[in-house]
Short mmCIF file of C-alpha atoms in Angstrom, two decimals:
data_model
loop_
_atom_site.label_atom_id
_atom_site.label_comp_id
_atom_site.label_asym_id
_atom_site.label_seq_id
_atom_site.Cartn_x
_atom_site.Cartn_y
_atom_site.Cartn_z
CA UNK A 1 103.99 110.68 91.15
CA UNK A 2 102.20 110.00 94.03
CA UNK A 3 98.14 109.81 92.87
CA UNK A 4 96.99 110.08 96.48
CA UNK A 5 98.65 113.93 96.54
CA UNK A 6 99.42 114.36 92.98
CA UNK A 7 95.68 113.57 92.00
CA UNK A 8 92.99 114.77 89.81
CA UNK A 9 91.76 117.64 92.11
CA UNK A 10 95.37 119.27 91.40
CA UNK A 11 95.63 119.22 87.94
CA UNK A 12 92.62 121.00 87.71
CA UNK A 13 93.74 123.16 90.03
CA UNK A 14 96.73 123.53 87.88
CA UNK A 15 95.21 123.92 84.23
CA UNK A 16 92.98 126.58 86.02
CA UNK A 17 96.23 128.41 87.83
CA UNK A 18 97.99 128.66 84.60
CA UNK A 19 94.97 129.59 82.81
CA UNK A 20 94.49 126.29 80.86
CA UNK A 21 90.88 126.09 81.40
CA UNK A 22 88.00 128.60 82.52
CA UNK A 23 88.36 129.49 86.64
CA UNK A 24 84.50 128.36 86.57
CA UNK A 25 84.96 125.53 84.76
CA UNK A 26 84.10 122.27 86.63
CA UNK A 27 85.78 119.13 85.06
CA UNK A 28 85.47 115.59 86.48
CA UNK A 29 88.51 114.43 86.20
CA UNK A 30 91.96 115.21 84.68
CA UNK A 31 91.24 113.64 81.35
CA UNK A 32 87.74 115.98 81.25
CA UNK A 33 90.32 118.78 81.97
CA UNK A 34 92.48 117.61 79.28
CA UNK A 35 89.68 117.64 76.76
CA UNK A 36 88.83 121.50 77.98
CA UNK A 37 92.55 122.39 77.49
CA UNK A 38 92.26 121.92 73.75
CA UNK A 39 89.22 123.73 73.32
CA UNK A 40 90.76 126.60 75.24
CA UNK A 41 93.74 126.72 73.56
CA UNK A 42 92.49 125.61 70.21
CA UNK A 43 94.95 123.19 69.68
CA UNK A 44 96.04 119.81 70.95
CA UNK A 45 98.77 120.98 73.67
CA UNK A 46 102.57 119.43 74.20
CA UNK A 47 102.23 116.73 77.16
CA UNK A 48 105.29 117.46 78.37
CA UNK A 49 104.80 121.07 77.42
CA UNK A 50 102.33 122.70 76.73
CA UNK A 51 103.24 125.95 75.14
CA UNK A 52 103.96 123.53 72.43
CA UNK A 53 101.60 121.69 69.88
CA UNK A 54 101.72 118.16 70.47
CA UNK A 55 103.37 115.99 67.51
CA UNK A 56 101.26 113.31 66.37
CA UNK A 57 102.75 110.26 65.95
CA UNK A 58 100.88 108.11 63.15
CA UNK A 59 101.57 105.66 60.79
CA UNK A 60 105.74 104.11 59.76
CA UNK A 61 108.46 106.50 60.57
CA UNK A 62 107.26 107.91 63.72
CA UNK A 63 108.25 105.65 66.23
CA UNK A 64 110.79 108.03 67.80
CA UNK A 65 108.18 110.24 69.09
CA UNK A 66 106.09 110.78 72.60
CA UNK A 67 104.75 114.44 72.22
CA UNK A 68 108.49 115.76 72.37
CA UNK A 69 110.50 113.57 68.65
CA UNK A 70 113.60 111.39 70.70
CA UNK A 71 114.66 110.53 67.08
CA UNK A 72 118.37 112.21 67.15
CA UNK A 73 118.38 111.58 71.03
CA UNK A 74 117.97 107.87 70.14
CA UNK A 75 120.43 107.94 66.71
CA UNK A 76 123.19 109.72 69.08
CA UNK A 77 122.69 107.04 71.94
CA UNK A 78 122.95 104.00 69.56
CA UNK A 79 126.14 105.52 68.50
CA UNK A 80 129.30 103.13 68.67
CA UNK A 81 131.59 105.24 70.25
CA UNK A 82 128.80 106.64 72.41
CA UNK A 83 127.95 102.60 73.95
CA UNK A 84 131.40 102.10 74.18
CA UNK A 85 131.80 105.05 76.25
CA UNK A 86 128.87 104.17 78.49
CA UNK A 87 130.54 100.44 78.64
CA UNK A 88 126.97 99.44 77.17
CA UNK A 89 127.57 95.50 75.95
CA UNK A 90 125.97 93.57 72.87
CA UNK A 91 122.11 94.56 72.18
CA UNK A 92 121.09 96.37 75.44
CA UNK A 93 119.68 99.33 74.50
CA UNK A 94 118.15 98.22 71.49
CA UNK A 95 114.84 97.17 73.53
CA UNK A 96 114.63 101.15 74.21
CA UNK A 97 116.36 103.16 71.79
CA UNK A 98 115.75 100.66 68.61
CA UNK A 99 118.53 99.20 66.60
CA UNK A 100 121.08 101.03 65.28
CA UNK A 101 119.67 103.70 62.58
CA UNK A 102 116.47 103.38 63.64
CA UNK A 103 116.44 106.58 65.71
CA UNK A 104 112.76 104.46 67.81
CA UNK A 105 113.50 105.88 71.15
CA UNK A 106 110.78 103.64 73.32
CA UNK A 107 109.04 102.54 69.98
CA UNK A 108 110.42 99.16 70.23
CA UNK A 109 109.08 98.38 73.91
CA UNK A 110 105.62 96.95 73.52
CA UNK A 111 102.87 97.67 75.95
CA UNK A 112 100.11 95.65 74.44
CA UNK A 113 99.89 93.40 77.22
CA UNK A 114 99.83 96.45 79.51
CA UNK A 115 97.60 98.90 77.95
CA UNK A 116 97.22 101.26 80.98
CA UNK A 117 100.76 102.29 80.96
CA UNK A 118 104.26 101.18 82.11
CA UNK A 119 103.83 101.64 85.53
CA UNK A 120 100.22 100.06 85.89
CA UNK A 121 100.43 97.67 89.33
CA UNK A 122 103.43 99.89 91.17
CA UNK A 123 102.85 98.76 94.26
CA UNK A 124 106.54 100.77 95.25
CA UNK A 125 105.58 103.30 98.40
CA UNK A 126 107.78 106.20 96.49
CA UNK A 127 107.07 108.67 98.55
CA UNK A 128 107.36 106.53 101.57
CA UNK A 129 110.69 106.19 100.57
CA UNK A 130 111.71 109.73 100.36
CA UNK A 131 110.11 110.26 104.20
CA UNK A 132 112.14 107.62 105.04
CA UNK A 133 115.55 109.60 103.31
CA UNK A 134 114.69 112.43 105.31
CA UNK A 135 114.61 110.90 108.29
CA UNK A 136 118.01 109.72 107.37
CA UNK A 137 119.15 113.27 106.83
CA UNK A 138 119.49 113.04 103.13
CA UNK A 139 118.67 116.25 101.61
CA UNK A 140 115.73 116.12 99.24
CA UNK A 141 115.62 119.00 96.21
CA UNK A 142 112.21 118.76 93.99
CA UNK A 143 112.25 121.23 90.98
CA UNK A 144 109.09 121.35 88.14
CA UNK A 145 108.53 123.05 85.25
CA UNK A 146 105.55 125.43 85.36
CA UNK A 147 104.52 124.10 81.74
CA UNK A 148 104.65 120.53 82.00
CA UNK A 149 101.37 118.64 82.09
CA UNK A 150 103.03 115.35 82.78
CA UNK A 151 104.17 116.19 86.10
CA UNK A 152 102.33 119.22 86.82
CA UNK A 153 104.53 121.94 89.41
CA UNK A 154 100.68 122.40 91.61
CA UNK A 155 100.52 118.32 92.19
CA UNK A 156 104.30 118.67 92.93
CA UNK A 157 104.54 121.19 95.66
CA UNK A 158 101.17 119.48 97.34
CA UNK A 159 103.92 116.61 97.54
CA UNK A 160 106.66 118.63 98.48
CA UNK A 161 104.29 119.78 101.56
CA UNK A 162 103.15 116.24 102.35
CA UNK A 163 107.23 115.41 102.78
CA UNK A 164 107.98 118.89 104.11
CA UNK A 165 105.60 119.43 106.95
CA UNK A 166 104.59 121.93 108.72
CA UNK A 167 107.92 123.44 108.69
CA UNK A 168 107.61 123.39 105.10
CA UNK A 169 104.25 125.04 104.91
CA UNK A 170 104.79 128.06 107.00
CA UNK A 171 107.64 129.19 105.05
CA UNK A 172 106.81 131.45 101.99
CA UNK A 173 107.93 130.97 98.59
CA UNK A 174 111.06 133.13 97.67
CA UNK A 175 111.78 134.45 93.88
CA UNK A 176 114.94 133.09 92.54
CA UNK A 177 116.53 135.44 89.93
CA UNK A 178 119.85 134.36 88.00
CA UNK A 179 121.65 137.06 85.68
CA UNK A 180 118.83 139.81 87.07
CA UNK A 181 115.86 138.27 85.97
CA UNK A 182 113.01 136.45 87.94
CA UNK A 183 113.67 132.58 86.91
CA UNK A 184 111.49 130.81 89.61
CA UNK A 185 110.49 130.17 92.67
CA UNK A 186 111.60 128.30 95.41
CA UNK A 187 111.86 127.51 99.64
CA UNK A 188 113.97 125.28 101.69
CA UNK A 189 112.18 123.83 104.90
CA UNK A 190 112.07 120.14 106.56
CA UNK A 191 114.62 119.07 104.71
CA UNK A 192 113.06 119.49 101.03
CA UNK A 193 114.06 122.24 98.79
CA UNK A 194 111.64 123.12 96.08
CA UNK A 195 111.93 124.86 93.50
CA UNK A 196 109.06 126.33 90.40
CA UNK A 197 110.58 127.37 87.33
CA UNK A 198 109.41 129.49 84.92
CA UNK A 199 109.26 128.72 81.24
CA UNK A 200 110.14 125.59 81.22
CA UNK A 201 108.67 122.49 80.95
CA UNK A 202 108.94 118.61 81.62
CA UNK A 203 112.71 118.82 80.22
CA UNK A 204 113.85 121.96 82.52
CA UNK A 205 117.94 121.34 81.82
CA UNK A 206 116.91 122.17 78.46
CA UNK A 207 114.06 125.18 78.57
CA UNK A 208 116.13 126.69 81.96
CA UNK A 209 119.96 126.00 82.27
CA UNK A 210 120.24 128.56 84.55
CA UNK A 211 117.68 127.67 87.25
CA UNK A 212 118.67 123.79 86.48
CA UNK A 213 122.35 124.32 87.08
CA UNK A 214 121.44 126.69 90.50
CA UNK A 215 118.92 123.97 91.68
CA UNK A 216 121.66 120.76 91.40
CA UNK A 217 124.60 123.00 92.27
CA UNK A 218 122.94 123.61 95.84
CA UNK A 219 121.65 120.34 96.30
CA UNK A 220 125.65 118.91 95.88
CA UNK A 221 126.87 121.45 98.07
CA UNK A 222 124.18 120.43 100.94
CA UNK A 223 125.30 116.57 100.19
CA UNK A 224 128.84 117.63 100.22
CA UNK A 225 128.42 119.13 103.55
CA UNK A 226 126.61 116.72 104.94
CA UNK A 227 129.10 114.08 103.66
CA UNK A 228 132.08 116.13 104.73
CA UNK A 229 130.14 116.10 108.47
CA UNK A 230 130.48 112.81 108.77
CA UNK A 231 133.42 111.54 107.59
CA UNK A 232 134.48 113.90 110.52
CA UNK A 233 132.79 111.84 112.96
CA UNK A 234 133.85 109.03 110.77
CA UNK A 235 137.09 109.84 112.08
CA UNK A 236 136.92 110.58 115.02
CA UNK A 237 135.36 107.52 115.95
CA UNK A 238 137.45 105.34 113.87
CA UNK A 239 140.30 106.21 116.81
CA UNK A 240 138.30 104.11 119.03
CA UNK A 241 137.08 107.16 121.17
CA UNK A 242 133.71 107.17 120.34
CA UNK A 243 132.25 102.79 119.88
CA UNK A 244 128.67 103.42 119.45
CA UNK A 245 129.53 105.71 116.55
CA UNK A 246 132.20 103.28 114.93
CA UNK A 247 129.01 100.24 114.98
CA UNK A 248 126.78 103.08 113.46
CA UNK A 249 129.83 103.87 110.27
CA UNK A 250 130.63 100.23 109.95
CA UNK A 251 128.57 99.92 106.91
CA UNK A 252 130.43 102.14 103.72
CA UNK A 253 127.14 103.92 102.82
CA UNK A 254 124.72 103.66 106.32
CA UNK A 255 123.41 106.97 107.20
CA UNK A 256 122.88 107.81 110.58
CA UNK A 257 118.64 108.35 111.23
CA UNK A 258 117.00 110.70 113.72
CA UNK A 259 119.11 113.94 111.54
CA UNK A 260 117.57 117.01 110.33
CA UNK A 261 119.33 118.75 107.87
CA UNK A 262 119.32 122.13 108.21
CA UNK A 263 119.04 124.81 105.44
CA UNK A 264 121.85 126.97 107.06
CA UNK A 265 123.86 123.84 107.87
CA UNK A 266 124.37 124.55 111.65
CA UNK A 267 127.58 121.82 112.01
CA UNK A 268 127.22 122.73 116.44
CA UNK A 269 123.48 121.20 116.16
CA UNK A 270 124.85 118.57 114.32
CA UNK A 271 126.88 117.63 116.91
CA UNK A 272 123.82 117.99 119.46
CA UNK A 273 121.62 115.69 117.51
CA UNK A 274 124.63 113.04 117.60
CA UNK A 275 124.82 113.42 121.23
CA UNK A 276 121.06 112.81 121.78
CA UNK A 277 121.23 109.86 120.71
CA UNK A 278 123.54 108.48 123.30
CA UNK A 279 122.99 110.90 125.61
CA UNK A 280 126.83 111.79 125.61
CA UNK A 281 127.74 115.21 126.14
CA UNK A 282 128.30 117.92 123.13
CA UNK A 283 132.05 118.38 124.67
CA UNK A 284 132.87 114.98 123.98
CA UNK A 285 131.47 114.71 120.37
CA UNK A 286 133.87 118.18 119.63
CA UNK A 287 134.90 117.83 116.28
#
């Protein structure tokens, strides 16, 4: 998350959208709203969803759990055939999952010399990364769960606007529906494609297959045309017709900056955008 978009004002503005606390409620901060959430819902809710009550985790025999209980998810990933299968070696895993049998997914990493969290000191500009994957034409897909607190969907699409633009702004929010039935929302604009989904929460693959399976589906058929695109030029300038393109390919995975990719995919801009940049004519670049 992002804390200068993703901040306190927006969770509030979230718990109060999705009815979490009173509309004329006035919390300082997101832990104040926290503490409001519970006394409106009269119970303590999920973190990561909060439809759900939240499982304590107290005393031996617990360490498996973080609001949702890992303990089979971290029994089936300390499985031998499972490690062998992910070509896992020796003891890794162990600092994260616990040793074999113990089922202490995260309970064995210790965060008593960093008790404000695991990522306390990230200096990492993530979202200042993502800008700069746009700019390289790499297709950006965001989709929340409307009941996760951890990463609430209001803090999310104030991101997905920050990356998106103006382009992103103007456009309205379209209902996707999968089998006949209202599932989320979502909009494509500036490159980012965001999508809302409805009951669901911090683990959406698992509360909504459907909308999880549309929203990765599209996003590798927008990489696979993209990809497809330019191993086309790829080609073409690989015959020696086009230099300046063959220095931009040399490296395997360099992407070519100053593209915009398109919702509809429009393959003749494309080829305009590749001949601004050297000023060669769209005839030449013909694929």
């Amino acid at each position: 998350t992002d804390e200068k978009v993703q901040n306190d004002a927006e969770f509030i503005k979230f718990a109060k959208v999705e009815g979490l606390i009173p509309e004329d409620s006035d919390p300082a901060n997101e832990d104040a709203a926290r503490k409001l959430m519970e006394e409106s819902l009269g119970y303590v809710p999920n973190y990561y969803d909060y439809r759900l009550r939240d499982i304590p985790c107290e005393g031996e025999g617990c360490c498996g759990i973080y609001s949702y209980n890992y303990t089979e998810w971290s029994l089936w990933f300390m499985k031998s055939e499972v490690k062998k299968a992910l070509n896992v070696c020796g003891d890794a895993g162990d600092n994260c999952y616990g040793p074999v049998g113990t089922g202490c997914f995260g309970g064995c990493i210790d965060f008593t010399g960093c008790p404000q969290g695991f990522d306390h000191k990230d200096m990492f500009d993530y979202t200042g990364a993502l800008q700069n994957a746009l700019k390289m034409g790499i297709p950006i897909t965001l989709y929340y769960g409307m009941q996760d607190t951890a990463c609430n969907y209001v803090g999310g699409y104030a991101l997905a606007e920050t990356l998106g633009g103006k382009r992103f702004h103007k456009k309205r929010l379209q209902t996707l529906s999968i089998g006949g039935a209202a599932t989320a929302e979502t909009k494509t604009a500036g490159g980012v494609t965001w999508y809302q989904v409805s009951g669901a929460g911090h683990m959406v693959p698992s509360n909504n297959g459907g909308a999880a399976y549309y929203a990765l589906n599209q996003l590798l058929r927008k990489t696979s045309k993209w990809h497809a695109l330019l191993s086309k030029i790829q080609r073409r300038s690989e015959s020696g017709k086009h230099t300046w393109l063959t220095q931009k390919m040399a490296k395997p995975h360099r992407r070519l900056r100053g593209l915009d990719l398109k919702e509809d995919f429009d393959e003749s801009a494309y080829i305009q955008q590749f001949a601004d940049l050297k000023n060669v004519s769209e005839a030449n670049l013909e694929l």
